[in-house]
PDB file of C-alpha atoms in Angstrom:
ATOM      1  CA  LYS P   1      18.262   0.941  -0.038  1.00 87.00           C
ATOM      2  CA  GLN P   2      15.448   1.442  -2.495  1.00 92.00           C
ATOM      3  CA  GLU P   3      13.626   4.754  -2.194  1.00 94.00           C
ATOM      4  CA  VAL P   4      10.571   5.822  -4.144  1.00 97.00           C
ATOM      5  CA  THR P   5       9.786   9.507  -4.686  1.00 97.00           C
ATOM      6  CA  GLN P   6       6.662  11.077  -6.144  1.00 97.00           C
ATOM      7  CA  ILE P   7       6.532  14.638  -7.374  1.00 92.00           C
ATOM      8  CA  PRO P   8       4.471  16.739  -7.029  1.00 92.00           C
ATOM      9  CA  ALA P   9       2.977  15.943  -3.631  1.00 94.00           C
ATOM     10  CA  ALA P  10      -0.241  17.643  -4.698  1.00 96.00           C
ATOM     11  CA  LEU P  11      -1.737  18.723  -7.996  1.00 95.00           C
ATOM     12  CA  SER P  12      -4.922  20.575  -8.923  1.00 96.00           C
ATOM     13  CA  VAL P  13      -6.096  20.829 -12.532  1.00 96.00           C
ATOM     14  CA  PRO P  14      -9.359  21.746 -14.265  1.00 96.00           C
ATOM     15  CA  GLU P  15     -11.604  19.025 -15.577  1.00 97.00           C
ATOM     16  CA  GLY P  16     -10.804  17.761 -19.054  1.00 97.00           C
ATOM     17  CA  GLU P  17      -7.062  18.278 -18.922  1.00 96.00           C
ATOM     18  CA  ASN P  18      -4.555  15.548 -19.600  1.00 97.00           C
ATOM     19  CA  LEU P  19      -2.006  15.161 -16.827  1.00 95.00           C
ATOM     20  CA  VAL P  20       1.116  13.262 -15.852  1.00 96.00           C
ATOM     21  CA  LEU P  21       2.132  12.012 -12.425  1.00 97.00           C
ATOM     22  CA  ASN P  22       5.770  11.203 -11.815  1.00 97.00           C
ATOM     23  CA  CYS P  23       7.498   8.473  -9.838  1.00 98.00           C
ATOM     24  CA  SER P  24      11.226   7.897  -9.451  1.00 98.00           C
ATOM     25  CA  PHE P  25      13.146   5.111  -7.728  1.00 97.00           C
ATOM     26  CA  THR P  26      16.791   4.982  -6.711  1.00 96.00           C
ATOM     27  CA  ASP P  27      17.643   1.367  -7.595  1.00 93.00           C
ATOM     28  CA  SER P  28      16.859   0.432 -11.182  1.00 92.00           C
ATOM     29  CA  ALA P  29      16.930  -3.301 -10.406  1.00 91.00           C
ATOM     30  CA  ILE P  30      13.235  -3.761  -9.789  1.00 92.00           C
ATOM     31  CA  TYR P  31      10.955  -6.721 -10.417  1.00 90.00           C
ATOM     32  CA  ASN P  32       7.833  -4.707 -11.142  1.00 91.00           C
ATOM     33  CA  LEU P  33       6.177  -1.356 -10.509  1.00 94.00           C
ATOM     34  CA  GLN P  34       2.573  -0.712  -9.623  1.00 93.00           C
ATOM     35  CA  TRP P  35       0.324   2.324  -9.508  1.00 96.00           C
ATOM     36  CA  PHE P  36      -2.446   2.491  -6.913  1.00 96.00           C
ATOM     37  CA  ARG P  37      -5.289   4.847  -6.187  1.00 96.00           C
ATOM     38  CA  GLN P  38      -6.346   5.674  -2.632  1.00 95.00           C
ATOM     39  CA  ASP P  39      -9.568   7.460  -1.778  1.00 93.00           C
ATOM     40  CA  PRO P  40      -9.981   9.108   1.652  1.00 86.00           C
ATOM     41  CA  GLY P  41     -10.832   6.560   4.315  1.00 79.00           C
ATOM     42  CA  LYS P  42     -10.489   3.671   1.917  1.00 82.00           C
ATOM     43  CA  GLY P  43      -7.899   1.120   0.995  1.00 85.00           C
ATOM     44  CA  LEU P  44      -5.748   1.038  -2.074  1.00 90.00           C
ATOM     45  CA  THR P  45      -7.008   0.039  -5.495  1.00 91.00           C
ATOM     46  CA  SER P  46      -4.502  -1.306  -7.986  1.00 90.00           C
ATOM     47  CA  LEU P  47      -4.595   0.581 -11.285  1.00 95.00           C
ATOM     48  CA  LEU P  48      -1.742  -0.759 -13.355  1.00 94.00           C
ATOM     49  CA  LEU P  49       1.157  -3.162 -12.837  1.00 91.00           C
ATOM     50  CA  ILE P  50       4.211  -3.069 -15.097  1.00 93.00           C
ATOM     51  CA  GLN P  51       6.672  -5.935 -15.107  1.00 91.00           C
ATOM     52  CA  SER P  52      10.355  -5.013 -15.390  1.00 92.00           C
ATOM     53  CA  SER P  53      10.443  -6.323 -18.960  1.00 92.00           C
ATOM     54  CA  GLN P  54       7.572  -4.078 -20.045  1.00 94.00           C
ATOM     55  CA  ARG P  55       7.647  -0.443 -21.098  1.00 95.00           C
ATOM     56  CA  GLU P  56       4.021   0.491 -20.542  1.00 95.00           C
ATOM     57  CA  GLN P  57       0.548  -0.634 -19.573  1.00 95.00           C
ATOM     58  CA  THR P  58      -2.799   0.888 -20.473  1.00 96.00           C
ATOM     59  CA  SER P  59      -6.227   0.713 -18.918  1.00 95.00           C
ATOM     60  CA  GLY P  60      -8.934   2.979 -20.231  1.00 97.00           C
ATOM     61  CA  ARG P  61      -7.859   6.585 -19.803  1.00 97.00           C
ATOM     62  CA  LEU P  62      -4.767   5.553 -17.851  1.00 98.00           C
ATOM     63  CA  ASN P  63      -1.348   4.814 -19.274  1.00 98.00           C
ATOM     64  CA  ALA P  64       1.692   3.959 -17.182  1.00 97.00           C
ATOM     65  CA  SER P  65       5.209   3.900 -18.562  1.00 97.00           C
ATOM     66  CA  LEU P  66       8.388   2.479 -17.105  1.00 97.00           C
ATOM     67  CA  ASP P  67      11.997   3.418 -17.825  1.00 96.00           C
ATOM     68  CA  LYS P  68      14.064   1.173 -15.588  1.00 94.00           C
ATOM     69  CA  SER P  69      17.423   2.518 -16.653  1.00 93.00           C
ATOM     70  CA  SER P  70      16.548   6.030 -15.575  1.00 95.00           C
ATOM     71  CA  GLY P  71      14.553   4.908 -12.555  1.00 96.00           C
ATOM     72  CA  ARG P  72      11.346   6.590 -13.636  1.00 97.00           C
ATOM     73  CA  SER P  73       7.698   5.854 -14.205  1.00 98.00           C
ATOM     74  CA  THR P  74       4.863   8.110 -15.256  1.00 97.00           C
ATOM     75  CA  LEU P  75       1.111   7.755 -14.960  1.00 97.00           C
ATOM     76  CA  TYR P  76      -0.747   9.566 -17.713  1.00 98.00           C
ATOM     77  CA  ILE P  77      -4.418  10.385 -17.165  1.00 97.00           C
ATOM     78  CA  ALA P  78      -6.331  11.514 -20.231  1.00 98.00           C
ATOM     79  CA  ALA P  79      -9.373  13.774 -20.165  1.00 97.00           C
ATOM     80  CA  SER P  80      -9.418  14.086 -16.384  1.00 97.00           C
ATOM     81  CA  GLN P  81     -12.729  13.971 -14.505  1.00 97.00           C
ATOM     82  CA  PRO P  82     -13.705  15.061 -10.975  1.00 96.00           C
ATOM     83  CA  GLY P  83     -14.017  11.378 -10.092  1.00 96.00           C
ATOM     84  CA  ASP P  84     -10.299  10.998 -10.682  1.00 97.00           C
ATOM     85  CA  SER P  85      -9.641  13.054  -7.563  1.00 97.00           C
ATOM     86  CA  ALA P  86      -7.692  10.817  -5.171  1.00 97.00           C
ATOM     87  CA  THR P  87      -4.167  10.105  -3.989  1.00 97.00           C
ATOM     88  CA  TYR P  88      -2.069   8.147  -6.469  1.00 98.00           C
ATOM     89  CA  LEU P  89       0.674   5.932  -5.109  1.00 97.00           C
ATOM     90  CA  CYS P  90       3.577   4.359  -6.935  1.00 97.00           C
ATOM     91  CA  ALA P  91       5.176   1.190  -5.539  1.00 95.00           C
ATOM     92  CA  VAL P  92       8.065  -1.037  -6.576  1.00 94.00           C
ATOM     93  CA  ARG P  93       8.898  -4.623  -5.806  1.00 89.00           C
ATOM     94  CA  PRO P  94      12.670  -4.928  -5.453  1.00 86.00           C
ATOM     95  CA  ASP P  95      13.075  -8.491  -6.686  1.00 81.00           C
ATOM     96  CA  SER P  96      11.234 -11.729  -7.266  1.00 73.00           C
ATOM     97  CA  SER P  97      12.009 -13.040  -3.802  1.00 71.00           C
ATOM     98  CA  ALA P  98      11.021  -9.912  -1.917  1.00 68.00           C
ATOM     99  CA  SER P  99       7.910 -10.131   0.184  1.00 73.00           C
ATOM    100  CA  LYS P 100       7.522  -6.379   0.468  1.00 81.00           C
ATOM    101  CA  ILE P 101       6.684  -3.608  -1.938  1.00 88.00           C
ATOM    102  CA  ILE P 102       8.043  -0.118  -1.384  1.00 93.00           C
ATOM    103  CA  PHE P 103       5.689   2.813  -1.747  1.00 96.00           C
ATOM    104  CA  GLY P 104       6.193   6.450  -2.567  1.00 97.00           C
ATOM    105  CA  SER P 105       4.412   9.115  -0.532  1.00 96.00           C
ATOM    106  CA  GLY P 106       1.830   9.694  -3.228  1.00 97.00           C
ATOM    107  CA  THR P 107       0.472  12.580  -5.262  1.00 97.00           C
ATOM    108  CA  ARG P 108      -2.815  14.050  -4.080  1.00 96.00           C
ATOM    109  CA  LEU P 109      -4.774  14.908  -7.215  1.00 97.00           C
ATOM    110  CA  SER P 110      -7.723  17.261  -7.300  1.00 97.00           C
ATOM    111  CA  ILE P 111      -9.756  17.758 -10.474  1.00 97.00           C
ATOM    112  CA  ARG P 112     -11.745  20.999 -10.462  1.00 95.00           C
ATOM    113  CA  PRO P 113     -15.174  20.857 -12.161  1.00 92.00           C
TER     114      PRO P 113
ATOM    115  CA  GLY Q   1     -16.624 -13.479  -1.716  1.00 53.00           C
ATOM    116  CA  ALA Q   2     -16.350  -9.912  -0.601  1.00 81.00           C
ATOM    117  CA  GLY Q   3     -13.137  -7.970  -0.469  1.00 92.00           C
ATOM    118  CA  VAL Q   4     -10.687  -7.660   2.382  1.00 95.00           C
ATOM    119  CA  SER Q   5     -12.331  -6.408   5.548  1.00 96.00           C
ATOM    120  CA  GLN Q   6     -10.754  -4.898   8.628  1.00 97.00           C
ATOM    121  CA  SER Q   7     -12.081  -4.156  12.075  1.00 97.00           C
ATOM    122  CA  PRO Q   8     -12.430  -1.932  13.858  1.00 97.00           C
ATOM    123  CA  ARG Q   9     -12.348   0.844  11.287  1.00 96.00           C
ATOM    124  CA  TYR Q  10     -11.384   3.369  13.957  1.00 97.00           C
ATOM    125  CA  LYS Q  11      -9.691   2.835  17.278  1.00 98.00           C
ATOM    126  CA  VAL Q  12      -8.755   5.358  19.925  1.00 98.00           C
ATOM    127  CA  ALA Q  13      -6.408   4.094  22.599  1.00 98.00           C
ATOM    128  CA  LYS Q  14      -4.812   5.761  25.554  1.00 98.00           C
ATOM    129  CA  ARG Q  15      -1.070   5.580  25.664  1.00 97.00           C
ATOM    130  CA  GLY Q  16      -0.013   2.350  27.290  1.00 97.00           C
ATOM    131  CA  GLN Q  17      -3.068   0.349  26.287  1.00 98.00           C
ATOM    132  CA  ASP Q  18      -2.887  -2.787  24.185  1.00 98.00           C
ATOM    133  CA  VAL Q  19      -4.850  -2.970  20.921  1.00 98.00           C
ATOM    134  CA  ALA Q  20      -5.769  -5.752  18.518  1.00 98.00           C
ATOM    135  CA  LEU Q  21      -6.579  -5.104  14.870  1.00 98.00           C
ATOM    136  CA  ARG Q  22      -8.301  -7.744  12.785  1.00 98.00           C
ATOM    137  CA  CYS Q  23      -8.029  -8.549   9.088  1.00 98.00           C
ATOM    138  CA  ASP Q  24     -10.339 -10.868   7.153  1.00 98.00           C
ATOM    139  CA  PRO Q  25      -8.696 -11.598   3.796  1.00 97.00           C
ATOM    140  CA  ILE Q  26     -10.459 -12.657   0.645  1.00 95.00           C
ATOM    141  CA  SER Q  27     -11.473 -16.283   1.029  1.00 94.00           C
ATOM    142  CA  GLY Q  28      -8.815 -18.638  -0.285  1.00 92.00           C
ATOM    143  CA  HIS Q  29      -6.034 -16.064  -0.456  1.00 93.00           C
ATOM    144  CA  VAL Q  30      -2.827 -17.619   0.805  1.00 92.00           C
ATOM    145  CA  SER Q  31      -0.753 -14.462   1.192  1.00 92.00           C
ATOM    146  CA  LEU Q  32      -1.486 -11.716   3.704  1.00 95.00           C
ATOM    147  CA  PHE Q  33       0.377  -8.478   4.300  1.00 94.00           C
ATOM    148  CA  TRP Q  34       0.207  -5.757   6.946  1.00 97.00           C
ATOM    149  CA  TYR Q  35       1.254  -2.159   6.277  1.00 96.00           C
ATOM    150  CA  GLN Q  36       1.449   0.971   8.398  1.00 97.00           C
ATOM    151  CA  GLN Q  37       0.549   4.288   6.794  1.00 96.00           C
ATOM    152  CA  ALA Q  38       1.387   7.486   8.618  1.00 95.00           C
ATOM    153  CA  LEU Q  39      -0.455  10.674   7.727  1.00 91.00           C
ATOM    154  CA  GLY Q  40       0.671  12.030   4.373  1.00 89.00           C
ATOM    155  CA  GLN Q  41       2.953   9.081   3.690  1.00 92.00           C
ATOM    156  CA  GLY Q  42       2.799   5.926   1.650  1.00 94.00           C
ATOM    157  CA  PRO Q  43       2.206   2.564   3.321  1.00 95.00           C
ATOM    158  CA  GLU Q  44       5.215   0.873   4.874  1.00 95.00           C
ATOM    159  CA  PHE Q  45       5.544  -2.880   5.010  1.00 94.00           C
ATOM    160  CA  LEU Q  46       5.213  -4.513   8.417  1.00 96.00           C
ATOM    161  CA  THR Q  47       4.903  -8.267   7.929  1.00 96.00           C
ATOM    162  CA  TYR Q  48       3.954 -11.051   5.490  1.00 93.00           C
ATOM    163  CA  PHE Q  49       2.194 -14.390   5.996  1.00 94.00           C
ATOM    164  CA  GLN Q  50       2.021 -17.325   3.658  1.00 93.00           C
ATOM    165  CA  ASN Q  51      -0.903 -19.329   4.998  1.00 94.00           C
ATOM    166  CA  GLU Q  52      -0.207 -19.522   8.740  1.00 96.00           C
ATOM    167  CA  ALA Q  53       3.553 -19.038   8.446  1.00 95.00           C
ATOM    168  CA  GLN Q  54       4.966 -15.593   9.119  1.00 95.00           C
ATOM    169  CA  LEU Q  55       7.745 -15.483   6.546  1.00 92.00           C
ATOM    170  CA  ASP Q  56       8.846 -11.885   6.912  1.00 92.00           C
ATOM    171  CA  LYS Q  57       8.451  -9.630   9.922  1.00 93.00           C
ATOM    172  CA  SER Q  58      11.321  -7.324   9.125  1.00 92.00           C
ATOM    173  CA  GLY Q  59       9.079  -4.256   9.024  1.00 93.00           C
ATOM    174  CA  LEU Q  60       7.692  -4.532  12.533  1.00 96.00           C
ATOM    175  CA  PRO Q  61       9.025  -1.397  14.266  1.00 95.00           C
ATOM    176  CA  SER Q  62       9.506  -2.895  17.707  1.00 94.00           C
ATOM    177  CA  ASP Q  63       8.848  -5.936  19.845  1.00 96.00           C
ATOM    178  CA  ARG Q  64       5.609  -4.271  20.946  1.00 97.00           C
ATOM    179  CA  PHE Q  65       4.171  -5.271  17.576  1.00 98.00           C
ATOM    180  CA  PHE Q  66       3.027  -8.835  17.084  1.00 97.00           C
ATOM    181  CA  ALA Q  67       1.041 -10.437  14.271  1.00 98.00           C
ATOM    182  CA  GLU Q  68      -0.509 -13.853  13.921  1.00 97.00           C
ATOM    183  CA  ARG Q  69      -2.560 -15.890  11.477  1.00 97.00           C
ATOM    184  CA  PRO Q  70      -3.067 -19.175  13.312  1.00 96.00           C
ATOM    185  CA  GLU Q  71      -5.369 -20.912  10.842  1.00 94.00           C
ATOM    186  CA  GLY Q  72      -4.101 -19.333   7.673  1.00 92.00           C
ATOM    187  CA  SER Q  73      -7.122 -17.099   7.254  1.00 95.00           C
ATOM    188  CA  VAL Q  74      -7.962 -14.272   9.670  1.00 98.00           C
ATOM    189  CA  SER Q  75      -4.997 -12.298  10.943  1.00 98.00           C
ATOM    190  CA  THR Q  76      -4.583 -10.124  14.006  1.00 98.00           C
ATOM    191  CA  LEU Q  77      -2.048  -7.359  14.503  1.00 98.00           C
ATOM    192  CA  LYS Q  78      -1.470  -6.652  18.165  1.00 98.00           C
ATOM    193  CA  ILE Q  79       0.271  -3.605  19.547  1.00 98.00           C
ATOM    194  CA  GLN Q  80       1.247  -3.656  23.179  1.00 98.00           C
ATOM    195  CA  ARG Q  81       1.739  -0.590  25.361  1.00 98.00           C
ATOM    196  CA  THR Q  82       0.723   1.779  22.574  1.00 98.00           C
ATOM    197  CA  GLN Q  83       2.620   5.017  22.104  1.00 97.00           C
ATOM    198  CA  GLN Q  84       1.706   8.184  20.240  1.00 97.00           C
ATOM    199  CA  GLU Q  85       4.023   7.361  17.368  1.00 96.00           C
ATOM    200  CA  ASP Q  86       1.912   4.264  16.720  1.00 97.00           C
ATOM    201  CA  SER Q  87      -0.915   6.512  15.492  1.00 97.00           C
ATOM    202  CA  ALA Q  88      -1.434   5.604  11.840  1.00 97.00           C
ATOM    203  CA  VAL Q  89      -3.688   3.725   9.465  1.00 96.00           C
ATOM    204  CA  TYR Q  90      -2.975   0.010   9.468  1.00 97.00           C
ATOM    205  CA  LEU Q  91      -3.707  -1.637   6.129  1.00 96.00           C
ATOM    206  CA  CYS Q  92      -4.105  -5.312   5.415  1.00 96.00           C
ATOM    207  CA  ALA Q  93      -3.788  -6.840   1.960  1.00 93.00           C
ATOM    208  CA  SER Q  94      -4.187 -10.345   0.613  1.00 92.00           C
ATOM    209  CA  SER Q  95      -3.305 -12.077  -2.620  1.00 89.00           C
ATOM    210  CA  SER Q  96      -4.121 -15.400  -4.202  1.00 86.00           C
ATOM    211  CA  GLY Q  97      -0.555 -16.398  -4.912  1.00 76.00           C
ATOM    212  CA  LEU Q  98       2.673 -16.697  -3.054  1.00 68.00           C
ATOM    213  CA  GLY Q  99       4.690 -13.563  -2.374  1.00 58.00           C
ATOM    214  CA  VAL Q 100       4.092 -10.317  -4.186  1.00 55.00           C
ATOM    215  CA  SER Q 101       4.002 -11.682  -7.719  1.00 60.00           C
ATOM    216  CA  TYR Q 102       0.259 -11.601  -7.554  1.00 72.00           C
ATOM    217  CA  GLU Q 103      -1.936  -8.542  -7.213  1.00 77.00           C
ATOM    218  CA  GLN Q 104      -2.580  -7.469  -3.657  1.00 84.00           C
ATOM    219  CA  TYR Q 105      -6.098  -6.495  -2.633  1.00 89.00           C
ATOM    220  CA  PHE Q 106      -6.253  -3.980   0.168  1.00 91.00           C
ATOM    221  CA  GLY Q 107      -8.744  -3.533   2.955  1.00 94.00           C
ATOM    222  CA  PRO Q 108     -10.051  -0.114   4.041  1.00 93.00           C
ATOM    223  CA  GLY Q 109      -7.660   0.056   6.969  1.00 95.00           C
ATOM    224  CA  THR Q 110      -7.945   0.690  10.687  1.00 97.00           C
ATOM    225  CA  ARG Q 111      -7.191   4.217  11.800  1.00 96.00           C
ATOM    226  CA  LEU Q 112      -5.477   4.051  15.187  1.00 98.00           C
ATOM    227  CA  THR Q 113      -5.192   7.182  17.286  1.00 97.00           C
ATOM    228  CA  VAL Q 114      -3.162   7.012  20.474  1.00 98.00           C
ATOM    229  CA  THR Q 115      -3.876   9.833  22.913  1.00 97.00           C
TER     230      THR Q 115
END
């Protein structure tokens, strides 16, 4: 059974720092992996999606990497800003036929001004 | 048009009551998903519709949970005889393609509190 783990559960850093959020999954046979952002009382916003054949994806100050063989993904945030404060969720799709995606519990990020 | 909308945004139910949660997907989106998110946890898959067909309901926790999408657009998640463990945020997502190959767009969720 695929399990997705995110460490740490919470992280607080001062504004301007670069930071890395970690995601690990138990079954390396995934179809794709996605990072989401969730603000309090709001739905999820997709940040980056990495197909299993890709190693990384970039969008602005965000860079996500994928190492399928080791079952790991990282989300790198450069030059953090208070507006980056949110919960970041990692999710994997097990295979091309699966109708579900499996989420981690998230990392709650707080950027201190 | 606009994004995915859900109503009500907040619902308080007494244990034993039935509730109905509504999801309006993005117009034209064929796929619709329901998730349950407990406090401090990630969303967990409940069920998936492709147009009006419910293709996967493996995540529904019990037979008290029922979902429908009769015309392939609006969907309703119904919970009968609510219990305290049903307290959670219920998220709806839709996508333009079939299955999860396409990006899912999430609604703001309905926070259900069972007292």
